[in-house]
Rosetta silent file (secondary structure, phi, psi, omega in degrees, C-alpha in Angstrom):
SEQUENCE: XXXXXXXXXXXXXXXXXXXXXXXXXXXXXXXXXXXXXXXXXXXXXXXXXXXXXXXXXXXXXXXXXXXXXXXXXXXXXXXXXXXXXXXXXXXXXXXXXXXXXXXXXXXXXXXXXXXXXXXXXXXXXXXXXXXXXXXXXXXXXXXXXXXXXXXXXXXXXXXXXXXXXXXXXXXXXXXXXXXXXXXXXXXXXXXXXXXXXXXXXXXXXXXXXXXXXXXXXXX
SCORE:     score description
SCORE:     0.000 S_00000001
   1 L     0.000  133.901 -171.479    0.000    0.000    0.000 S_00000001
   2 L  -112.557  118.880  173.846    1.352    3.384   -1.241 S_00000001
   3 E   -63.831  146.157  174.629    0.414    7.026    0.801 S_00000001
   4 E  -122.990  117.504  148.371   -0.641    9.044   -2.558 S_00000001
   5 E  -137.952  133.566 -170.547   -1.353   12.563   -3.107 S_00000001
   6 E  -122.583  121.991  169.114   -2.869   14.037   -5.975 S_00000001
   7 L   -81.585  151.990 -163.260   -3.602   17.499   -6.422 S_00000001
   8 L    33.618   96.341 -151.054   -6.851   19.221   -7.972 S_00000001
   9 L  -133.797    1.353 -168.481   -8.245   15.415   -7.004 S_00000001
  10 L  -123.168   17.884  163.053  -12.330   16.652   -7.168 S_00000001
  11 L  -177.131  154.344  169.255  -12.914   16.223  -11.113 S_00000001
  12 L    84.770 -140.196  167.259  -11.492   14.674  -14.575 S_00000001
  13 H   -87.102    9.855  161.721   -8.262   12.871  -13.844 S_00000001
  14 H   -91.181  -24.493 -177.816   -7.274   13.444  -10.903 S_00000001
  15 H   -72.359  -14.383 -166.984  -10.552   12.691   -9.329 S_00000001
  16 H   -88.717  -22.572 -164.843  -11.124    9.160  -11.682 S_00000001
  17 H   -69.584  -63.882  172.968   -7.013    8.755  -10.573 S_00000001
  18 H   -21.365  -45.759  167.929   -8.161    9.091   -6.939 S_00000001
  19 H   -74.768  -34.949  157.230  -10.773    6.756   -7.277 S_00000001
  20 H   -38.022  -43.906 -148.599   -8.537    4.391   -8.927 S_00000001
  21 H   -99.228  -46.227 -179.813   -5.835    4.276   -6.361 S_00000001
  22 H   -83.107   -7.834  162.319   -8.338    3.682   -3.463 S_00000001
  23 L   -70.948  -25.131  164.645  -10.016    1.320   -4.900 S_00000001
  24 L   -66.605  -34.250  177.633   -6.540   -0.707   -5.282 S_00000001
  25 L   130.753    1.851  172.340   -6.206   -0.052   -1.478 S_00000001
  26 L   -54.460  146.689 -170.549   -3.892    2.812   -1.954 S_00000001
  27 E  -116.855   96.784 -144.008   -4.001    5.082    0.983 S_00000001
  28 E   -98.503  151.819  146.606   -5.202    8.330   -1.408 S_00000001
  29 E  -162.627  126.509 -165.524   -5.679   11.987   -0.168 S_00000001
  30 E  -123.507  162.049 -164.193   -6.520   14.412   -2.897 S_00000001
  31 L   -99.486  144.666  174.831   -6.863   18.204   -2.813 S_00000001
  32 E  -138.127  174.840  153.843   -9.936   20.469   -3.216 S_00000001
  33 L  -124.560  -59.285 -154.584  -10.223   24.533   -3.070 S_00000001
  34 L   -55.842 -175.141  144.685  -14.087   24.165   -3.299 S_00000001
  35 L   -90.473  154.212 -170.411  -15.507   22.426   -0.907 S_00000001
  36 L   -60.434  139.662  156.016  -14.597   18.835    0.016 S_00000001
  37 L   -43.765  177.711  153.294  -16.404   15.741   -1.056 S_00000001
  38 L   -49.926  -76.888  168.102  -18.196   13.915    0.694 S_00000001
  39 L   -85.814  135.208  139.840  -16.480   10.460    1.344 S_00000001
  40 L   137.670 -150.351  160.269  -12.596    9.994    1.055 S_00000001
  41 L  -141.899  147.311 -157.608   -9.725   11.905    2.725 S_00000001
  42 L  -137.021   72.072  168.603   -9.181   15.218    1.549 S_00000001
  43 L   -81.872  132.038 -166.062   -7.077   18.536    2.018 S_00000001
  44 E   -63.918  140.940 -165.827   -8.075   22.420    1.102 S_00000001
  45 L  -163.210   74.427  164.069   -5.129   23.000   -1.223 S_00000001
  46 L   -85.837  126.650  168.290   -5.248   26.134   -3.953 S_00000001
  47 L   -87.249   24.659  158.617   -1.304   26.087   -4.892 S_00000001
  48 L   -95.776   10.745 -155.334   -1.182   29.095   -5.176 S_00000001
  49 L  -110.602  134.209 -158.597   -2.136   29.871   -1.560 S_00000001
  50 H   -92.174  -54.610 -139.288    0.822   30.203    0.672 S_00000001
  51 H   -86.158  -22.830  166.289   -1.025   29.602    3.798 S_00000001
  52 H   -46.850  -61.609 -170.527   -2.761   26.361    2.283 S_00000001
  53 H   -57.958  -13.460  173.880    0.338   25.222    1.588 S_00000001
  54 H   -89.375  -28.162  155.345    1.789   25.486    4.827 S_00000001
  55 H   -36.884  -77.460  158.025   -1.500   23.886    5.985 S_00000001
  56 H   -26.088  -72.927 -176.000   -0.650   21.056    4.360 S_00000001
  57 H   -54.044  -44.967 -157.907    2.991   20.301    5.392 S_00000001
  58 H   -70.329  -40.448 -177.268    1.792   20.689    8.761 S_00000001
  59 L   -67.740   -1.442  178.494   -0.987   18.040    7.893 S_00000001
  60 L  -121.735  -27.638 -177.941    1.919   15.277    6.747 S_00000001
  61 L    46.568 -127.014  175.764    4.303   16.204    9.335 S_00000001
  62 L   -91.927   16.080 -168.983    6.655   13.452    9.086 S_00000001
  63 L   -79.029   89.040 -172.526    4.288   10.818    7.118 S_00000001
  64 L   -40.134  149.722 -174.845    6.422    9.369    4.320 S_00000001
  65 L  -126.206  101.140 -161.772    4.853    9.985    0.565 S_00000001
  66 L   -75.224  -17.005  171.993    5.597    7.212   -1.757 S_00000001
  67 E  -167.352  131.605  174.988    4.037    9.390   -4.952 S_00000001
  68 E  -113.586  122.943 -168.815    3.132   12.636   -5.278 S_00000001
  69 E  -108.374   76.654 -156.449    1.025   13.338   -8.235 S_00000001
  70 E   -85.575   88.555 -147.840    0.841   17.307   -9.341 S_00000001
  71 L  -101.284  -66.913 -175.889   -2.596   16.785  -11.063 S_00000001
  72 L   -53.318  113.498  164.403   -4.053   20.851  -10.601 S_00000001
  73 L  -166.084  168.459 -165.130   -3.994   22.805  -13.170 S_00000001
  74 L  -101.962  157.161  159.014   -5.727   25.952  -15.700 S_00000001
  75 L  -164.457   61.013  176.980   -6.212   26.436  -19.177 S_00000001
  76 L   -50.786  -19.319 -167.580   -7.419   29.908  -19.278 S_00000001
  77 L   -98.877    1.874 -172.637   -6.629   31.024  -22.778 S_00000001
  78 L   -53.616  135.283  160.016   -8.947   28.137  -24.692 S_00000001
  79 L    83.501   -0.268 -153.942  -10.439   30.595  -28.010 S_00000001
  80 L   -61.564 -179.797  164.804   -7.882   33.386  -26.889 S_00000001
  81 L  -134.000  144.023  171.162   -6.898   35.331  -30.881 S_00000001
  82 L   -80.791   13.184 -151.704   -3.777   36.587  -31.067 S_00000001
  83 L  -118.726  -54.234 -141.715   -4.630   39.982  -32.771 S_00000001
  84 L  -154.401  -15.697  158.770   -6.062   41.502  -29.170 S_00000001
  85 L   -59.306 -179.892  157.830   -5.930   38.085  -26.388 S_00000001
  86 L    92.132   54.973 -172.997   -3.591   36.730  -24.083 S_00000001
  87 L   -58.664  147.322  178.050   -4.252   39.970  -21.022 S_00000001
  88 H   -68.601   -8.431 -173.304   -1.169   39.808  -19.126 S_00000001
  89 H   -85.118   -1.713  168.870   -2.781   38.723  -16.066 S_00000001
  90 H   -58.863  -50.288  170.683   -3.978   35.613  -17.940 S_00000001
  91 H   -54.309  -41.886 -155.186   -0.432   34.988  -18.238 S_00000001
  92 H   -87.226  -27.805 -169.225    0.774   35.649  -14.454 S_00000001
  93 H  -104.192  -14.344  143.521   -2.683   33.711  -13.022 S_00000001
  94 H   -16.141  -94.155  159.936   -1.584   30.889  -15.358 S_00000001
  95 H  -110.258   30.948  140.824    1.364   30.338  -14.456 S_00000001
  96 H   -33.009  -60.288  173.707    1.127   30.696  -10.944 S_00000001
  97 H   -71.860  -68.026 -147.645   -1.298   27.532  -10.913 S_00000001
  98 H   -90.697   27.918 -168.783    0.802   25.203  -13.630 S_00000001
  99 H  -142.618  -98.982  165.417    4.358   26.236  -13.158 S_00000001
 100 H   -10.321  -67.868  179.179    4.796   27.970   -9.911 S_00000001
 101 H   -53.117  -63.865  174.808    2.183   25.999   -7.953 S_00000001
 102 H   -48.210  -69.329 -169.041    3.734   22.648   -9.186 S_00000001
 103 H   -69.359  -17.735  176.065    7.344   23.573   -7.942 S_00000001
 104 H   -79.538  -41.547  173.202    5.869   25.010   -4.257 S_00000001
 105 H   -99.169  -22.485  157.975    4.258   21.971   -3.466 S_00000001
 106 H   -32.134  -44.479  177.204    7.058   19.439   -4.575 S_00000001
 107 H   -77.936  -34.340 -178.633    9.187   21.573   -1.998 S_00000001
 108 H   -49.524  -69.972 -170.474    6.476   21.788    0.640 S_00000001
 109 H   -81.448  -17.279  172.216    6.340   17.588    0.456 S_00000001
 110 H   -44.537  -35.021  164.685    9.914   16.864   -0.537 S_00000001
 111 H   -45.523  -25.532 -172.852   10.826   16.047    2.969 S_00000001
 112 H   -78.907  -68.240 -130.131    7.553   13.565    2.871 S_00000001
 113 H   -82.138    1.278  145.810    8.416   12.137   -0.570 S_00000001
 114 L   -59.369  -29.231 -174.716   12.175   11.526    0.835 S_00000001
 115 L   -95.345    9.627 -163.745   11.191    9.737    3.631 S_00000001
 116 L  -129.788  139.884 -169.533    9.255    7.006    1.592 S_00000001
 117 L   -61.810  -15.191 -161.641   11.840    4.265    0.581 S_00000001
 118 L  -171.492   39.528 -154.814   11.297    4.588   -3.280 S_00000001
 119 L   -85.626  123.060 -161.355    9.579    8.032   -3.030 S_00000001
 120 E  -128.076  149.170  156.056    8.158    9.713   -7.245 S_00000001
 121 E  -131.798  142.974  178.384    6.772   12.592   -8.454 S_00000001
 122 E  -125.465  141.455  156.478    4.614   12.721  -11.381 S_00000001
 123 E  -137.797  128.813 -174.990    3.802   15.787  -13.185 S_00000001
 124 L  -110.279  131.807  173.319    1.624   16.348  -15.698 S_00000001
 125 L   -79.523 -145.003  168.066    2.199   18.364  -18.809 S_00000001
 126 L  -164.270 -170.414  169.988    0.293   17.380  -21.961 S_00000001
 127 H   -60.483  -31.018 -172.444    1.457   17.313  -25.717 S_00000001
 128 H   -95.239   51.039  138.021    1.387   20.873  -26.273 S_00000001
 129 H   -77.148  -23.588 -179.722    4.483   21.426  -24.271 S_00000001
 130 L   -42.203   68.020  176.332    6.177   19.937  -27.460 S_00000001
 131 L   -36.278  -42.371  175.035    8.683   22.432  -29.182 S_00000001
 132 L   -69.163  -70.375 -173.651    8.908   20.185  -31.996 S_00000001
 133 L   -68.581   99.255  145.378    4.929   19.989  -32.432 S_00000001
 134 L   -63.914    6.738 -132.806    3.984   23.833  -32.633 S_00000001
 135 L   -86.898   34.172 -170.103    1.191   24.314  -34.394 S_00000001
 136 L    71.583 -167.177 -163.463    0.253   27.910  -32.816 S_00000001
 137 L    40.274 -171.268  153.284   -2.264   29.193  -30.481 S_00000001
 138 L    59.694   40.090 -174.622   -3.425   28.284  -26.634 S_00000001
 139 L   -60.338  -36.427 -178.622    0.155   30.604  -26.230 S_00000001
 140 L   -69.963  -66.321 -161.601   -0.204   30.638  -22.093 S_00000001
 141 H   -31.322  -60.045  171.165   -1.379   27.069  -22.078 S_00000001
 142 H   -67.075   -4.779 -171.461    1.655   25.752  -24.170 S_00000001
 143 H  -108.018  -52.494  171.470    4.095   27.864  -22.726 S_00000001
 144 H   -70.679  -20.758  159.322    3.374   26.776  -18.856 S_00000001
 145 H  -101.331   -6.784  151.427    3.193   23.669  -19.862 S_00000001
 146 H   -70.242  -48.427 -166.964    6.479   23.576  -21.750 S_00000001
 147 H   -66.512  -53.709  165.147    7.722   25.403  -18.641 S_00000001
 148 H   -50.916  -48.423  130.121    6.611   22.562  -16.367 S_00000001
 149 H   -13.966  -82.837 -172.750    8.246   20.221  -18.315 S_00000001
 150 H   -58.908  -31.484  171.578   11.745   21.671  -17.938 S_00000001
 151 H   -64.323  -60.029  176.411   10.985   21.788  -14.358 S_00000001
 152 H   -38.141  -37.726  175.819   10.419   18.521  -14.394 S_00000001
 153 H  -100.378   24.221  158.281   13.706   16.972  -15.812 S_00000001
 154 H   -98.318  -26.535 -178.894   15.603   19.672  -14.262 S_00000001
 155 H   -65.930  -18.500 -165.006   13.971   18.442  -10.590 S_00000001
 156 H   -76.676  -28.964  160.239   14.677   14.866  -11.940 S_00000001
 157 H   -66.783  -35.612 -172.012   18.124   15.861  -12.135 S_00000001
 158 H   -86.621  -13.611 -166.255   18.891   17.640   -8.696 S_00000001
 159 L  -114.113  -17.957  170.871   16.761   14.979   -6.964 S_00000001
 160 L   -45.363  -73.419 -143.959   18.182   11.617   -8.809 S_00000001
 161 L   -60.662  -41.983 -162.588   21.151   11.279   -5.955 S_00000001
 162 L   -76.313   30.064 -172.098   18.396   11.337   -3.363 S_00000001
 163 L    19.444   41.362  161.770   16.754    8.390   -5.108 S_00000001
 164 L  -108.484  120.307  173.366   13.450   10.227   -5.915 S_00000001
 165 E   -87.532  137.179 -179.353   12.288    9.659   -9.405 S_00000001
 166 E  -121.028   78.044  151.860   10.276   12.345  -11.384 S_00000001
 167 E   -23.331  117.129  158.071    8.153   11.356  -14.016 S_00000001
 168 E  -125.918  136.054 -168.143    6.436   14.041  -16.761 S_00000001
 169 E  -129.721  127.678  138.154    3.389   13.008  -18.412 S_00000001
 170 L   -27.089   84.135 -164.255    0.699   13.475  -21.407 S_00000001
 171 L   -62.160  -37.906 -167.795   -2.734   12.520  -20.005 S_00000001
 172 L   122.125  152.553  158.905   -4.126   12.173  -23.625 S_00000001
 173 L   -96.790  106.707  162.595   -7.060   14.480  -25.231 S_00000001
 174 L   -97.178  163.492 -152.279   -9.302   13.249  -22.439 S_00000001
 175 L  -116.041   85.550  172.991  -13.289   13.551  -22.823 S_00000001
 176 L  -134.108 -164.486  179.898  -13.117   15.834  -19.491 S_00000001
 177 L   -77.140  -57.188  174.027  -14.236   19.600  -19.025 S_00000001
 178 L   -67.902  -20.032 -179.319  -11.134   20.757  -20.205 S_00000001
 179 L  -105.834  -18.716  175.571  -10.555   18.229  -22.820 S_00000001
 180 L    64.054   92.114 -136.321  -14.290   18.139  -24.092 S_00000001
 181 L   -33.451  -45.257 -175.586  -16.799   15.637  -25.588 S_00000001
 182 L   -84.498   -5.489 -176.020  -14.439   15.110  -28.879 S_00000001
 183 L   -67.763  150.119 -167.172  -11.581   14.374  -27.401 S_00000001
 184 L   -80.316   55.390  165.774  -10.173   10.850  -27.870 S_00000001
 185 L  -173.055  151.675  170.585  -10.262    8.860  -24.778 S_00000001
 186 L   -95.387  161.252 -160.572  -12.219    8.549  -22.111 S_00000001
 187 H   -48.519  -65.200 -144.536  -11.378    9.775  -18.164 S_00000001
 188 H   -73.832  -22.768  164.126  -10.706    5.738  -17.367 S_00000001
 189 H   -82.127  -16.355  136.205   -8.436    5.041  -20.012 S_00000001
 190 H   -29.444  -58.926 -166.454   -6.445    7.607  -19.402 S_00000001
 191 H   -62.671  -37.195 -169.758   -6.443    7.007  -15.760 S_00000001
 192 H   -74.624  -19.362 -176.778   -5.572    3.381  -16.338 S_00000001
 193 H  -109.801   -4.516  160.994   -2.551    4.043  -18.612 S_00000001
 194 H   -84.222  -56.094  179.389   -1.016    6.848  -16.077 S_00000001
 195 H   -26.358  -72.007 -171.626   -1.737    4.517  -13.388 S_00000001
 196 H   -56.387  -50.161  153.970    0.386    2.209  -14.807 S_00000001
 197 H   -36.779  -50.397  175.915    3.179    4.622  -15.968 S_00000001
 198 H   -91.921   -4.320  145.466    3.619    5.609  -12.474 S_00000001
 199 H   -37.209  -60.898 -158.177    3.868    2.172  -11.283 S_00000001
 200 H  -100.946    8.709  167.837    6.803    1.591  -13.299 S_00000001
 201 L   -66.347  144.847  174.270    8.946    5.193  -13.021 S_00000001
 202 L  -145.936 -153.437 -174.568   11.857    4.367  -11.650 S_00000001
 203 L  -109.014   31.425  165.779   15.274    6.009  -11.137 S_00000001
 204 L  -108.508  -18.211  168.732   16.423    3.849  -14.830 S_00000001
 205 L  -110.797  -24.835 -169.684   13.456    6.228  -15.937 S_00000001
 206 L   -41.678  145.934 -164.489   13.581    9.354  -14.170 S_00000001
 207 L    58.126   56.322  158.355   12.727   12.649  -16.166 S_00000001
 208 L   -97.131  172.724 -168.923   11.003   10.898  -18.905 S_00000001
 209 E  -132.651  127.902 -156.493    8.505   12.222  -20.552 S_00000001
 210 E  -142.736  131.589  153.840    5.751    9.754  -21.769 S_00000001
 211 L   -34.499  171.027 -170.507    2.053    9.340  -22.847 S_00000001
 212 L   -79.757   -8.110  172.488   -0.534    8.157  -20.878 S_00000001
 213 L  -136.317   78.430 -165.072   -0.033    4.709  -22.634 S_00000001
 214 L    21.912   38.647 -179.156    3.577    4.674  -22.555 S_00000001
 215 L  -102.602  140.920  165.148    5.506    5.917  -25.909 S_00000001
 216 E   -26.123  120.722 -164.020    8.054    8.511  -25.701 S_00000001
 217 L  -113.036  129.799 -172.324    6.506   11.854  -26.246 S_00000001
 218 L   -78.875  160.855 -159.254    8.865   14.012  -28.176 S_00000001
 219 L   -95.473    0.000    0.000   10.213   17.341  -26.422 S_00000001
C-alpha cells in the first residue's frame, strides 16, 4: 500500500485517478479549493495559496509519501486570438497555478516524498508542451506547460542522488471539461494508462517524458 497525493483530485483525472488508487487499497488523499467531497480523505489545497500550503505540510508532518502526483492545473486562454488576447494577467494567473504551484508543493512535500523508501513525483504536462509539435495558439497554455516540463527533468536531475524519481506526463485528449466531448479517450483510459506509468517510473526512468499509454513523447 502506497500514501498518494494528488492534487486538484475533485474532477477529470485526478478525481477518476483518486478513485482508482483507493479502490486498489492505496491510501489516497486528494486536494480540493471548493468544498470537500463527501467520502474519502481530503485537504483544502489552492497552490497558489501560501497559507494552504503550509496547511498542508503541517498536515503530513513526518508521514512518508511514496508518490506525489501534481494533477491541478488551468487552461485559461482556450479561443484566446492573437490579434487583441492573451491579457497579461492571464499569463501571471496561469502560471502561478501550472508552473509555480507545481514547484511550491514538490518543496512543501519533498521532505515527505524523501522519507518514503522509493519516493516519485509525477507531473503532468500534456502534448502541447512539445517544441517540436507547434502548431500555434493556446500561447499561455503551451508555454506553462512547456515550462513545467523543464521543471520537471531539471527536478529529476537535482533529486536523482536522493533516489526520488520524477516522471512528466501526457494525459491524452481526455473527454473531461477541459478536454471536451471530442476528445479521444475517455477519463478511465487515461487514468488506467497513467496509473500504470507511475507504477513503473523508476530512477532507470527518471525525467522521462511519456504518454498516458507509454511511448516517448517528443520534447
Amino acid at each position: 500500500m502506497q500514501n498518494i497525493l494528488i492534487t486538484g483530485a475533485t474532477r477529470g483525472i485526478g478525481r477518476a485517478l483518486y478513485d482508482g488508487y483507493s479502490v486498489r487499497g492505496d491510501n489516497v488523499t486528494g486536494t480540493y479549493r471548493g468544498n470537500a467531497p463527501e467520502t474519502g480523505q481530503w485537504a483544502k489545497l489552492d497552490v497558489t495559496s501560501e497559507t494552504d500550503l503550509s496547511a498542508l505540510k503541517a498536515s503530513f508532518d513526518d508521514k512518508p509519501l511514496d508518490l506525489l502526483i501534481c494533477n491541478a492545473g488551468v487552461y485559461y486562454d482556450k479561443g484566446q486570438n492573437l490579434t487583441d488576447g492573451y491579457p497579461v494577467e492571464m499569463w501571471s494567473d496561469s502560471f502561478a497555478t501550472n508552473v509555480t504551484g507545481v514547484f511550491q508543493t514538490v518543496q512543501t512535500l519533498l521532505p515527505n516524498i524523501a522519507r518514503a523508501k522509493a519516493g516519485k513525483i509525477a507531473i503532468m504536462s500534456s502534448q502541447m508542451a512539445s517544441s517540436e509539435r507547434a502548431p500555434g495558439g493556446s500561447y499561455i497554455y503551451r508555454a506553462s506547460k512547456a515550462a513545467v516540463l523543464n521543471l520537471g527533468r531539471n527536478l529529476a536531475s537535482e533529486l536523482k542522488p536522493q533516489g526520488i524519481a520524477v516522471g512528466i506526463y501526457h494525459p491524452g485528449w481526455v473527454q473531461t471539461d477541459m478536454g471536451g466531448n471530442a476528445a479521444d479517450i475517455t477519463v478511465a483510459q487515461s487514468r488506467d494508462g497513467l496509473i500504470e506509468r507511475f507504477d513503473a517510473l523508476s530512477m532507470d526512468s527518471t525525467g522521462e517524458f511519456k504518454t498516458w499509454d507509454g511511448h516517448d513523447h517528443p520534447f
